[in-house]
PDB file of C-alpha atoms in Angstrom:
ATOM      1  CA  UNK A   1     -25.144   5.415   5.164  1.00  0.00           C
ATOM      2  CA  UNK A   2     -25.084   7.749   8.320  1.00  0.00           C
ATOM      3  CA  UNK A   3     -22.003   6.392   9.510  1.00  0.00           C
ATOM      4  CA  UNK A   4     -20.402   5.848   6.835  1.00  0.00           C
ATOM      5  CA  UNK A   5     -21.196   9.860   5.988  1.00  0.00           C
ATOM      6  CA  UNK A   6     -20.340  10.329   9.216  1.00  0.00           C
ATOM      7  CA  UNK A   7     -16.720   9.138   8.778  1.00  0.00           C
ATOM      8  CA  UNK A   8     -15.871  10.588   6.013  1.00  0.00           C
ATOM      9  CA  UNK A   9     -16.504  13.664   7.841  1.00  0.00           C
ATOM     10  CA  UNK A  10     -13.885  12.705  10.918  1.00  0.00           C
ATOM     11  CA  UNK A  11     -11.241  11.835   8.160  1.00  0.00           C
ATOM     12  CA  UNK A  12     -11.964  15.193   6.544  1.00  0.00           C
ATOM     13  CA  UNK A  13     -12.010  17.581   9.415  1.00  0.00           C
ATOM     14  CA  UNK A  14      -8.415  16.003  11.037  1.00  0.00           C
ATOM     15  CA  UNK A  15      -5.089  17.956   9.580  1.00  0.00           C
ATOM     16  CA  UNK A  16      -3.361  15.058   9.823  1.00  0.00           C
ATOM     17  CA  UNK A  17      -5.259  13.232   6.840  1.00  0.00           C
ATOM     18  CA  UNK A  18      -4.669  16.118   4.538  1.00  0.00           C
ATOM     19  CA  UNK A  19      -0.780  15.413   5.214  1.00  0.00           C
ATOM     20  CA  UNK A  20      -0.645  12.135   4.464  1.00  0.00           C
ATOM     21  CA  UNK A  21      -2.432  11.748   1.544  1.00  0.00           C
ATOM     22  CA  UNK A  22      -0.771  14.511  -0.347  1.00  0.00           C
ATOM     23  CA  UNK A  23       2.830  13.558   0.864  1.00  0.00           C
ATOM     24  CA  UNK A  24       1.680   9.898  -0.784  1.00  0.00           C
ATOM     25  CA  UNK A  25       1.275  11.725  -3.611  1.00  0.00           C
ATOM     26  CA  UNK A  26       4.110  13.575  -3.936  1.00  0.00           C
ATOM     27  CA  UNK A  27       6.500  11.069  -2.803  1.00  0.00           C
ATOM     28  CA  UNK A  28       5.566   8.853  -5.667  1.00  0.00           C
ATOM     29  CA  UNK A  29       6.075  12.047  -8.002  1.00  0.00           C
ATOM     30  CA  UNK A  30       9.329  13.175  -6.649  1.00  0.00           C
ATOM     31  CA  UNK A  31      11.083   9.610  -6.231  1.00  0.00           C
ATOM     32  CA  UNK A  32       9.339   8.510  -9.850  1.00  0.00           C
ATOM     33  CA  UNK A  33      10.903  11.858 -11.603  1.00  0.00           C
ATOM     34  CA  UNK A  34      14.254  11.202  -9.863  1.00  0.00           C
ATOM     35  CA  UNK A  35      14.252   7.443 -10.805  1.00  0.00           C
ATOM     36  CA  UNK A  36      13.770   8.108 -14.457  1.00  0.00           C
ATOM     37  CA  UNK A  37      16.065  10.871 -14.522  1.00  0.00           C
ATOM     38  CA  UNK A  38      18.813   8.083 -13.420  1.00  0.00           C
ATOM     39  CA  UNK A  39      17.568   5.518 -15.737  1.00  0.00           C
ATOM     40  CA  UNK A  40      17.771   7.830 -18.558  1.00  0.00           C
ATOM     41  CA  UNK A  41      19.772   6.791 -21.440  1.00  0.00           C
ATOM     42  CA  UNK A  42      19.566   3.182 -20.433  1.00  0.00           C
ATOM     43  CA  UNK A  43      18.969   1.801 -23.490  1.00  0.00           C
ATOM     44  CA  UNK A  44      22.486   3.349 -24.708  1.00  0.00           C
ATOM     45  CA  UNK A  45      24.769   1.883 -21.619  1.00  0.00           C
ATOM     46  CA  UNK A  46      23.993  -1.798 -21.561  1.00  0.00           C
ATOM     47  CA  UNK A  47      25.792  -2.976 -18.303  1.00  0.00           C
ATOM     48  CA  UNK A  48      24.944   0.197 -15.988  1.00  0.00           C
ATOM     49  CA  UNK A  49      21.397   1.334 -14.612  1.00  0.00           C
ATOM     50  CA  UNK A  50      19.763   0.302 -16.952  1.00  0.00           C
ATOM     51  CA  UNK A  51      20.644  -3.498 -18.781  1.00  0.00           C
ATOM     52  CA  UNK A  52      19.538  -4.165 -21.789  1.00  0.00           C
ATOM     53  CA  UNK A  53      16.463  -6.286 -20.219  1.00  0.00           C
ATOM     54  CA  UNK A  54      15.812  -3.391 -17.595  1.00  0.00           C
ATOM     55  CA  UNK A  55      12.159  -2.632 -17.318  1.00  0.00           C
ATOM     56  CA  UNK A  56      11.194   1.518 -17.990  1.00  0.00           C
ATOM     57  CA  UNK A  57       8.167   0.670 -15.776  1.00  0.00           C
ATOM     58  CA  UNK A  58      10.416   0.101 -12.365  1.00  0.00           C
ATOM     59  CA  UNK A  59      11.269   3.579 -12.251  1.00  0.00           C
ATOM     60  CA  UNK A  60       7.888   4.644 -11.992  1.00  0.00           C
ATOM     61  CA  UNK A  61       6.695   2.337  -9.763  1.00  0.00           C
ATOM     62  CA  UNK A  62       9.318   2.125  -7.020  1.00  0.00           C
ATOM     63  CA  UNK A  63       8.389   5.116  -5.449  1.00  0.00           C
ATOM     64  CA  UNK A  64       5.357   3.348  -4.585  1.00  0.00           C
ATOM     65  CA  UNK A  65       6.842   1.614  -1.819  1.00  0.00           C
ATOM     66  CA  UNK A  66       7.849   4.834  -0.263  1.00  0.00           C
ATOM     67  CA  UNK A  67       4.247   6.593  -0.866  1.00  0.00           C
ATOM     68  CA  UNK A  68       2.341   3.312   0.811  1.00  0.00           C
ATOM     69  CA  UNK A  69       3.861   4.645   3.949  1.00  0.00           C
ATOM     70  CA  UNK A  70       1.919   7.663   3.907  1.00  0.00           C
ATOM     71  CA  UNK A  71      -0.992   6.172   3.075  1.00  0.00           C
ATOM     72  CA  UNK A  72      -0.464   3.276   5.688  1.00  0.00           C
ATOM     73  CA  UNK A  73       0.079   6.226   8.437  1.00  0.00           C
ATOM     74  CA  UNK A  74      -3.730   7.729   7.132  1.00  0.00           C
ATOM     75  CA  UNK A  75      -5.264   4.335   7.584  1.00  0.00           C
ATOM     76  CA  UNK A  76      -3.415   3.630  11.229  1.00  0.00           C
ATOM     77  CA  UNK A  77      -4.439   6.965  12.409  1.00  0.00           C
ATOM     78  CA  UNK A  78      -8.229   6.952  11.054  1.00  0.00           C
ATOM     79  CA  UNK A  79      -8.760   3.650  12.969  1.00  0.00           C
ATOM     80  CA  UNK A  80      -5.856   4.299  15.866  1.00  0.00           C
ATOM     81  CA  UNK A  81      -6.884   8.051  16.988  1.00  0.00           C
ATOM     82  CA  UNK A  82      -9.849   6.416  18.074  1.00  0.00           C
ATOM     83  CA  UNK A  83      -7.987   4.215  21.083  1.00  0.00           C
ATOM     84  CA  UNK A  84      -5.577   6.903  21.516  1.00  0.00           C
ATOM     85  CA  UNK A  85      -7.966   9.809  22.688  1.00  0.00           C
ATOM     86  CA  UNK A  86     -10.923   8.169  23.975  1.00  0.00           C
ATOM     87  CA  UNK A  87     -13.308   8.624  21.970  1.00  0.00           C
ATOM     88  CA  UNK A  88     -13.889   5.345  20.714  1.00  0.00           C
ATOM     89  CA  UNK A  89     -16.025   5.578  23.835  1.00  0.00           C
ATOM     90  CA  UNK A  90     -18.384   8.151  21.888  1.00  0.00           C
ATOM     91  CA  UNK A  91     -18.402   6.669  18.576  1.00  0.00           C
ATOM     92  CA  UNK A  92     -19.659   3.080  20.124  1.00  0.00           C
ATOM     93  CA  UNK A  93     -21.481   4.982  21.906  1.00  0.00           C
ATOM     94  CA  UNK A  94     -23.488   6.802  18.663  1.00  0.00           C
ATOM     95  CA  UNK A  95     -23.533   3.795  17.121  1.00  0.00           C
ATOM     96  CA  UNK A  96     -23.935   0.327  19.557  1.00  0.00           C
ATOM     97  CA  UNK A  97     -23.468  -1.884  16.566  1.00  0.00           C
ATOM     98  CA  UNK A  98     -20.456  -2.276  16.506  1.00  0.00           C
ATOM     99  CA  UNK A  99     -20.603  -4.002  12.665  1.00  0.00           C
ATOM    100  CA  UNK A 100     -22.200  -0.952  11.348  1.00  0.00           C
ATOM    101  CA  UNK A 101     -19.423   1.019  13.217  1.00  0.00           C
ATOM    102  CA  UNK A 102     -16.511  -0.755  11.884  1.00  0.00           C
ATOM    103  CA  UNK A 103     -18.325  -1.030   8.317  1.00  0.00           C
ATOM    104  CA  UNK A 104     -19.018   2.445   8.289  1.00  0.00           C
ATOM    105  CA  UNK A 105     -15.392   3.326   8.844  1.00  0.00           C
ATOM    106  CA  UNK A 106     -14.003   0.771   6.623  1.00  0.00           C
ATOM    107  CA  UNK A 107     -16.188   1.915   4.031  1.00  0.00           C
ATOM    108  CA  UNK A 108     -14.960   5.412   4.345  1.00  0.00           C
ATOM    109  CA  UNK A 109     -11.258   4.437   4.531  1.00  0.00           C
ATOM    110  CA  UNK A 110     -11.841   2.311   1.332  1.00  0.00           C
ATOM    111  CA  UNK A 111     -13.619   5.821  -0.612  1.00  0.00           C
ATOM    112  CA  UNK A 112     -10.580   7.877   0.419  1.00  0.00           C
ATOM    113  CA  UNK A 113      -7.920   5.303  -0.377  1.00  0.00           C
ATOM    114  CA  UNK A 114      -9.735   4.271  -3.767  1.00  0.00           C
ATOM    115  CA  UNK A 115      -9.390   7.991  -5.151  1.00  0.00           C
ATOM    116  CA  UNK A 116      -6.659   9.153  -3.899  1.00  0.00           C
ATOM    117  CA  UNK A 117      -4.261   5.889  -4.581  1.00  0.00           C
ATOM    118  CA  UNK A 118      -5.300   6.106  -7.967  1.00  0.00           C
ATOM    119  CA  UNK A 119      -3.967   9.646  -8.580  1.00  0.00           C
ATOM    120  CA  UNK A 120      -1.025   8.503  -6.782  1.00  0.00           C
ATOM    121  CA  UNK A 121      -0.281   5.833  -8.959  1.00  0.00           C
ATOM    122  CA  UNK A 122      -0.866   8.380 -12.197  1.00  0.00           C
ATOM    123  CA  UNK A 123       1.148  10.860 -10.916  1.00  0.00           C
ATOM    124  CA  UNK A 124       3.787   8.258 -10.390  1.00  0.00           C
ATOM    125  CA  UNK A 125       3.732   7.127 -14.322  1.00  0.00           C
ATOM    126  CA  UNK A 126       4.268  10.184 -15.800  1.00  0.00           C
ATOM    127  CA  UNK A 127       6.403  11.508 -13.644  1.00  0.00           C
ATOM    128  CA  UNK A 128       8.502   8.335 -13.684  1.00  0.00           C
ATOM    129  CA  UNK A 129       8.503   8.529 -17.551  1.00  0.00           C
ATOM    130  CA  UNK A 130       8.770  11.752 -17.973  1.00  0.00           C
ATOM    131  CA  UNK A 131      12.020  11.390 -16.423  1.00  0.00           C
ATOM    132  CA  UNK A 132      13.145   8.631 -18.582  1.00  0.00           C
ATOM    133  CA  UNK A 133      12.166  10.756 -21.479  1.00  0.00           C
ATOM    134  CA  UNK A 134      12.723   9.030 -25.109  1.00  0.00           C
ATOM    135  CA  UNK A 135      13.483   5.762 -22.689  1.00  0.00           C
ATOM    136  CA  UNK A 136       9.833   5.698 -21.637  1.00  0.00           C
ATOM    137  CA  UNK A 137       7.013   4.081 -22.926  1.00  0.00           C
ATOM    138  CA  UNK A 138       3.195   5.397 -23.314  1.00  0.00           C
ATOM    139  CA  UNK A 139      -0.080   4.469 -21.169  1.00  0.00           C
ATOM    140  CA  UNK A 140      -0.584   1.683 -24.272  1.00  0.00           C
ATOM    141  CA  UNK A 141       2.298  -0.201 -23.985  1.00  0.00           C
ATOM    142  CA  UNK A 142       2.353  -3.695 -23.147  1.00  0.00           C
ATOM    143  CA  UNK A 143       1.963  -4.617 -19.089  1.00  0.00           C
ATOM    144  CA  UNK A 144       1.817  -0.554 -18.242  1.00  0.00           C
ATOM    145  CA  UNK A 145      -2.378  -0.923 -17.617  1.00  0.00           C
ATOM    146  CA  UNK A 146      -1.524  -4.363 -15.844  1.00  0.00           C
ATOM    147  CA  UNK A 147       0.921  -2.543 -13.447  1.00  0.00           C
ATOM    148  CA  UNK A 148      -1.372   0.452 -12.848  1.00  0.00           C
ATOM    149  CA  UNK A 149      -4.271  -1.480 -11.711  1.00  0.00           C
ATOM    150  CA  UNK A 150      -2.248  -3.625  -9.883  1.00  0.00           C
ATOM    151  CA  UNK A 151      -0.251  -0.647  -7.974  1.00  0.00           C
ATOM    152  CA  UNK A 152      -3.464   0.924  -7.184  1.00  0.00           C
ATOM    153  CA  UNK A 153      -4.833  -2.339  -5.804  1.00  0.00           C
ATOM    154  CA  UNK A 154      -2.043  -2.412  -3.493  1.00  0.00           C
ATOM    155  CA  UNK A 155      -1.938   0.882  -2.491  1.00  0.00           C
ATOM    156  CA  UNK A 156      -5.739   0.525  -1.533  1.00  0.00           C
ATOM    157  CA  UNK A 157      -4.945  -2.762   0.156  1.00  0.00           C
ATOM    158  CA  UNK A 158      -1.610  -2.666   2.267  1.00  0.00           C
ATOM    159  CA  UNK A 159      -3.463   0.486   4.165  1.00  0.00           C
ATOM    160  CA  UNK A 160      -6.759  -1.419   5.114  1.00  0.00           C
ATOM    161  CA  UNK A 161      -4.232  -4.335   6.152  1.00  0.00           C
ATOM    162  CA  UNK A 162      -3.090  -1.708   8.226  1.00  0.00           C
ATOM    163  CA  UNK A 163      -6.352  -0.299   9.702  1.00  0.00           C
ATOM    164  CA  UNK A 164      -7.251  -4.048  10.810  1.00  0.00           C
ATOM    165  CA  UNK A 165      -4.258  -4.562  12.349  1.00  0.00           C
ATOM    166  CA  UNK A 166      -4.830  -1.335  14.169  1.00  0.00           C
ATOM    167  CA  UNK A 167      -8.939  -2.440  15.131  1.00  0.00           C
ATOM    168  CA  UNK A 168      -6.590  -5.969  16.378  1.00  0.00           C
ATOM    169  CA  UNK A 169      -3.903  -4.183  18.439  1.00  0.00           C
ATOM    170  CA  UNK A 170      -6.146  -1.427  19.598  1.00  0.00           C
ATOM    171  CA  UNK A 171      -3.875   1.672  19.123  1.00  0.00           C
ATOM    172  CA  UNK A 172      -1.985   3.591  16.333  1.00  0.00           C
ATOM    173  CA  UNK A 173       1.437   2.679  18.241  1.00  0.00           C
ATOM    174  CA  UNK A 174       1.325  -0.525  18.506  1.00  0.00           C
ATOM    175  CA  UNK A 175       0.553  -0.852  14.651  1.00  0.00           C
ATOM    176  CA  UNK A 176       3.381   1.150  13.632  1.00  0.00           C
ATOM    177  CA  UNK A 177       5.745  -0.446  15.618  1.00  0.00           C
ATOM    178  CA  UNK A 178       4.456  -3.521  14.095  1.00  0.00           C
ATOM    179  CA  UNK A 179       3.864  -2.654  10.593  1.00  0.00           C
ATOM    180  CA  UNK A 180       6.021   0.058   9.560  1.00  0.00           C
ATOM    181  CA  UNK A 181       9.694  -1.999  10.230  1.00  0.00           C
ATOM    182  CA  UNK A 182       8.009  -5.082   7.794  1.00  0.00           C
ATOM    183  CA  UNK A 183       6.944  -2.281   4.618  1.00  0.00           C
ATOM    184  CA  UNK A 184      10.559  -0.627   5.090  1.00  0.00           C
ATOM    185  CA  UNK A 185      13.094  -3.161   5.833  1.00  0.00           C
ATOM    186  CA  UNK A 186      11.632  -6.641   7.101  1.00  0.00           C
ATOM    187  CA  UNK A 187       9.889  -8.316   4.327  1.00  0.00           C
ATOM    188  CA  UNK A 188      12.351  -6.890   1.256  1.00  0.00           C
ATOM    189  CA  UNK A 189      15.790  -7.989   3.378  1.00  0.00           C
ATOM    190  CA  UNK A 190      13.867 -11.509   4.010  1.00  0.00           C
ATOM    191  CA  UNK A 191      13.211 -11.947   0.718  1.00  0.00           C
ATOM    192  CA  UNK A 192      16.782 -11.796  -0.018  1.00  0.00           C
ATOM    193  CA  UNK A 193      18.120 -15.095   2.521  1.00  0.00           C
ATOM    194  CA  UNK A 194      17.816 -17.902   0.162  1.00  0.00           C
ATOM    195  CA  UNK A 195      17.113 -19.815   3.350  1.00  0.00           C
ATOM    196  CA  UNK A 196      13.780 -18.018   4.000  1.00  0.00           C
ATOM    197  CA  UNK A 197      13.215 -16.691   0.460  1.00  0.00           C
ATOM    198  CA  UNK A 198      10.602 -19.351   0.264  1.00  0.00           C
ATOM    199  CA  UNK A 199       8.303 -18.235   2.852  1.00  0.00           C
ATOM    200  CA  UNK A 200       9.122 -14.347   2.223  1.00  0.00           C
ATOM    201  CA  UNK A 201       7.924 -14.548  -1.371  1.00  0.00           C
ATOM    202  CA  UNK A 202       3.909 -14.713   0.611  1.00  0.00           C
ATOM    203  CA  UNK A 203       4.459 -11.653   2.742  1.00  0.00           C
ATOM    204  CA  UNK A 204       1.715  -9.489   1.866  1.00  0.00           C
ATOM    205  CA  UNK A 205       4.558  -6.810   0.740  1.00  0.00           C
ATOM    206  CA  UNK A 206       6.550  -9.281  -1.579  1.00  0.00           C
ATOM    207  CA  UNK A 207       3.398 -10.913  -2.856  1.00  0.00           C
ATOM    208  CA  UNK A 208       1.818  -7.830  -3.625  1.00  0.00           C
ATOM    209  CA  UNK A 209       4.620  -5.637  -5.301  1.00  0.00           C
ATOM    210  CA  UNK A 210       4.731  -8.441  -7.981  1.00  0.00           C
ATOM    211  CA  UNK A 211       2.688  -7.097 -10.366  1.00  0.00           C
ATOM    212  CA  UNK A 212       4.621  -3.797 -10.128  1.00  0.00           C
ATOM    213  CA  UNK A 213       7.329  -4.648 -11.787  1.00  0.00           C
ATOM    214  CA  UNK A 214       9.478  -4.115  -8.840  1.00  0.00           C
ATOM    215  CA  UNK A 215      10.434  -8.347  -8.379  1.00  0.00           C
ATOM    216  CA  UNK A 216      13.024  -8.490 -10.869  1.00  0.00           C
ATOM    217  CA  UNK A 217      13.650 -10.434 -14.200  1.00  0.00           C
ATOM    218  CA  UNK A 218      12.029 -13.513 -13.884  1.00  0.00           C
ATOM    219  CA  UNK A 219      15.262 -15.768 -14.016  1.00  0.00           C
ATOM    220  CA  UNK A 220      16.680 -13.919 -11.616  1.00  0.00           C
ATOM    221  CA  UNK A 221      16.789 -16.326  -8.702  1.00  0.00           C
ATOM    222  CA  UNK A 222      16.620 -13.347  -5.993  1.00  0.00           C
ATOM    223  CA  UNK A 223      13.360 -12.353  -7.510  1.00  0.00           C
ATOM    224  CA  UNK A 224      12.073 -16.022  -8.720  1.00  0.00           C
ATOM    225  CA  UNK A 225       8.013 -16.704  -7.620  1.00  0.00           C
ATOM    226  CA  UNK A 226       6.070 -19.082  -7.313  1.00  0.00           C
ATOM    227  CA  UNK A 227       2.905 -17.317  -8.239  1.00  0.00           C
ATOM    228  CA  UNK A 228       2.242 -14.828 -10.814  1.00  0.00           C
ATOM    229  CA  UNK A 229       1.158 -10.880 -10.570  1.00  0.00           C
ATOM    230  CA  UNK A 230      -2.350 -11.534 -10.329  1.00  0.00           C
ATOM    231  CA  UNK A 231      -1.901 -14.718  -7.683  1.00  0.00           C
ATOM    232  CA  UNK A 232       0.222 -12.358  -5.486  1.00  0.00           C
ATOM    233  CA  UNK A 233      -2.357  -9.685  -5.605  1.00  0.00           C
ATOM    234  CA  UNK A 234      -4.725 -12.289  -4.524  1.00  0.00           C
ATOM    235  CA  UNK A 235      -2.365 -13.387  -1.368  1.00  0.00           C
ATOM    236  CA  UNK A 236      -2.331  -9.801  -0.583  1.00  0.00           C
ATOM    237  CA  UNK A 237      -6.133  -9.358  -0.702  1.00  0.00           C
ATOM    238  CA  UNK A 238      -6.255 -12.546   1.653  1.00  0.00           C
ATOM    239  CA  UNK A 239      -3.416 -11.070   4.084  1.00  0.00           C
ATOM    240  CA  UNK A 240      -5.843  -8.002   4.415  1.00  0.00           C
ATOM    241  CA  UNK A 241      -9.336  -9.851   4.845  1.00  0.00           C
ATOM    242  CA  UNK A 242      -7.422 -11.769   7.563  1.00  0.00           C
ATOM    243  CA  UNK A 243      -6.253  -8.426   9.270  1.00  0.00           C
ATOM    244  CA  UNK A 244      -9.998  -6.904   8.961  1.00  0.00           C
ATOM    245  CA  UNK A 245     -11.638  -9.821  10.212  1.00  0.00           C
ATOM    246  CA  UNK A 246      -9.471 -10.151  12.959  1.00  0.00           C
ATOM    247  CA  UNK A 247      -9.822  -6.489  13.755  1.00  0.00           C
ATOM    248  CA  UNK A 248     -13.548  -6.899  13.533  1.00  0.00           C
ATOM    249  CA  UNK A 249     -13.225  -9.605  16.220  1.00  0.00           C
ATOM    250  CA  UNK A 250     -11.274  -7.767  17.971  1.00  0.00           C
ATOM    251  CA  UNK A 251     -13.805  -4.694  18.104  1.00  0.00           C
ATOM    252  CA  UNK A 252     -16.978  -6.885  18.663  1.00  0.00           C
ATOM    253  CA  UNK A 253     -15.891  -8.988  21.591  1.00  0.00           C
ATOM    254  CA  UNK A 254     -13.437  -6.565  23.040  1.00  0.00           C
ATOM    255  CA  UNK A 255     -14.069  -3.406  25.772  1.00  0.00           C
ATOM    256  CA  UNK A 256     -14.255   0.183  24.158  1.00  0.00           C
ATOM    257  CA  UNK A 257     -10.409   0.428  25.565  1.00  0.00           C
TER     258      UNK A 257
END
């Protein structure tokens, strides 16, 4: 419990964590709003934006993949800072075990993300809706709870994919550069070249985004699966515990720096 209290109180006290987690916030607001706003009148132009099979829950939920780079950033630099400045020398220090240490922090990480990745995936609803206006539909309708969990399980886990990745490449920089091109550009074109679409679908970005409603009709053979929302959930959740233990490894059998 001490270390786990007492990371909570590193992520709290650096400026940088502040920044992050409200631009997730508002990204997924803004980009939701301006989505809707687009989509708006959909049901009235078959053929444009909006088809006659488009889905009102897209535009709130594409955002998302904008905001999970803010949050992905938070998680990097909470594990990352550490390498960077030293002072992972003084935290193994205050606390030898190094499981306890990397619990601790993972624990922490996991509070922050849990909260505040919920609110972001609200705030990305209603706004999203709200810009669709009569288009939209209400917290009730069917799939909408679905989506929600499932866009808050996947903002919670694409960051602590990130953080392991960080504990296994032991610095925020290196993590980045290796995560950051895959969430903006790698994974999503991949997905797209029929001759790797196969293996792309079980990216942890592509598998996880499924239950969004950001993959597309289903007979749409750029968006086809092989899995449903919940299975690709699952693949994500097994792409992070691969990334954690790995950065666990990493942490226990590895020098301070």
């Amino acid at each position: 419990m001490n270390v786990f209290l007492a990371e909570l109180t590193k992520i709290r006290t650096v400026r940088s964590t502040a920044w992050c987690l409200a631009a997730a916030v508002a990204v997924a607001g803004v980009v939701a709003a301006l989505i809707g706003r687009s989509f708006r009148g959909w049901r009235e132009e078959p053929g444009s934006a909006g088809q006659p099979d488009a889905d009102p829950l897209f535009a709130s939920f594409y955002g998302l993949t904008l905001a999970q780079l803010a949050l992905v950033v938070f998680a990097i630099l909470v594990m990352g800072s550490e390498y960077s400045t030293g002072t992972i020398r003084l935290s193994l220090a205050a606390t030898p075990h190094r499981g306890a240490f990397f619990a601790g922090k993972l624990l922490a990480v996991t509070a922050v993300l849990a909260v505040v990745s919920l609110l972001t995936v609200l705030v990305a609803f209603a706004a999203g809706q709200w810009g669709l206006g009569p288009d939209g539909v209400g917290w009730g309708a069917p799939g909408v709870l679905r989506a929600i969990a499932g866009s808050w399980l996947y903002l919670v886990l694409v960051p602590l994919l990130a953080l392991g990745l960080t504990a296994l490449l032991r610095g925020p920089a290196r993590a980045m550069g290796a995560l950051l091109p895959l969430l903006l550009l790698g994974s999503q074109g991949a997905g797209n070249i029929p001759a790797i679409r196969g293996w792309a679908q079980y990216l942890p970005d592509q598998a996880g985004t499924f239950i969004m409603h950001l993959a597309g009709p289903p007979e749409d053979p750029v968006f086809v699966r092989d899995y449903g929302p919940w299975t690709g959930t699952a693949i994500l959740a097994a792409w992070t515990a691969a990334a954690l233990g790995a950065g666990y490894l990493t942490l226990r059998r590895k020098d301070a720096v």
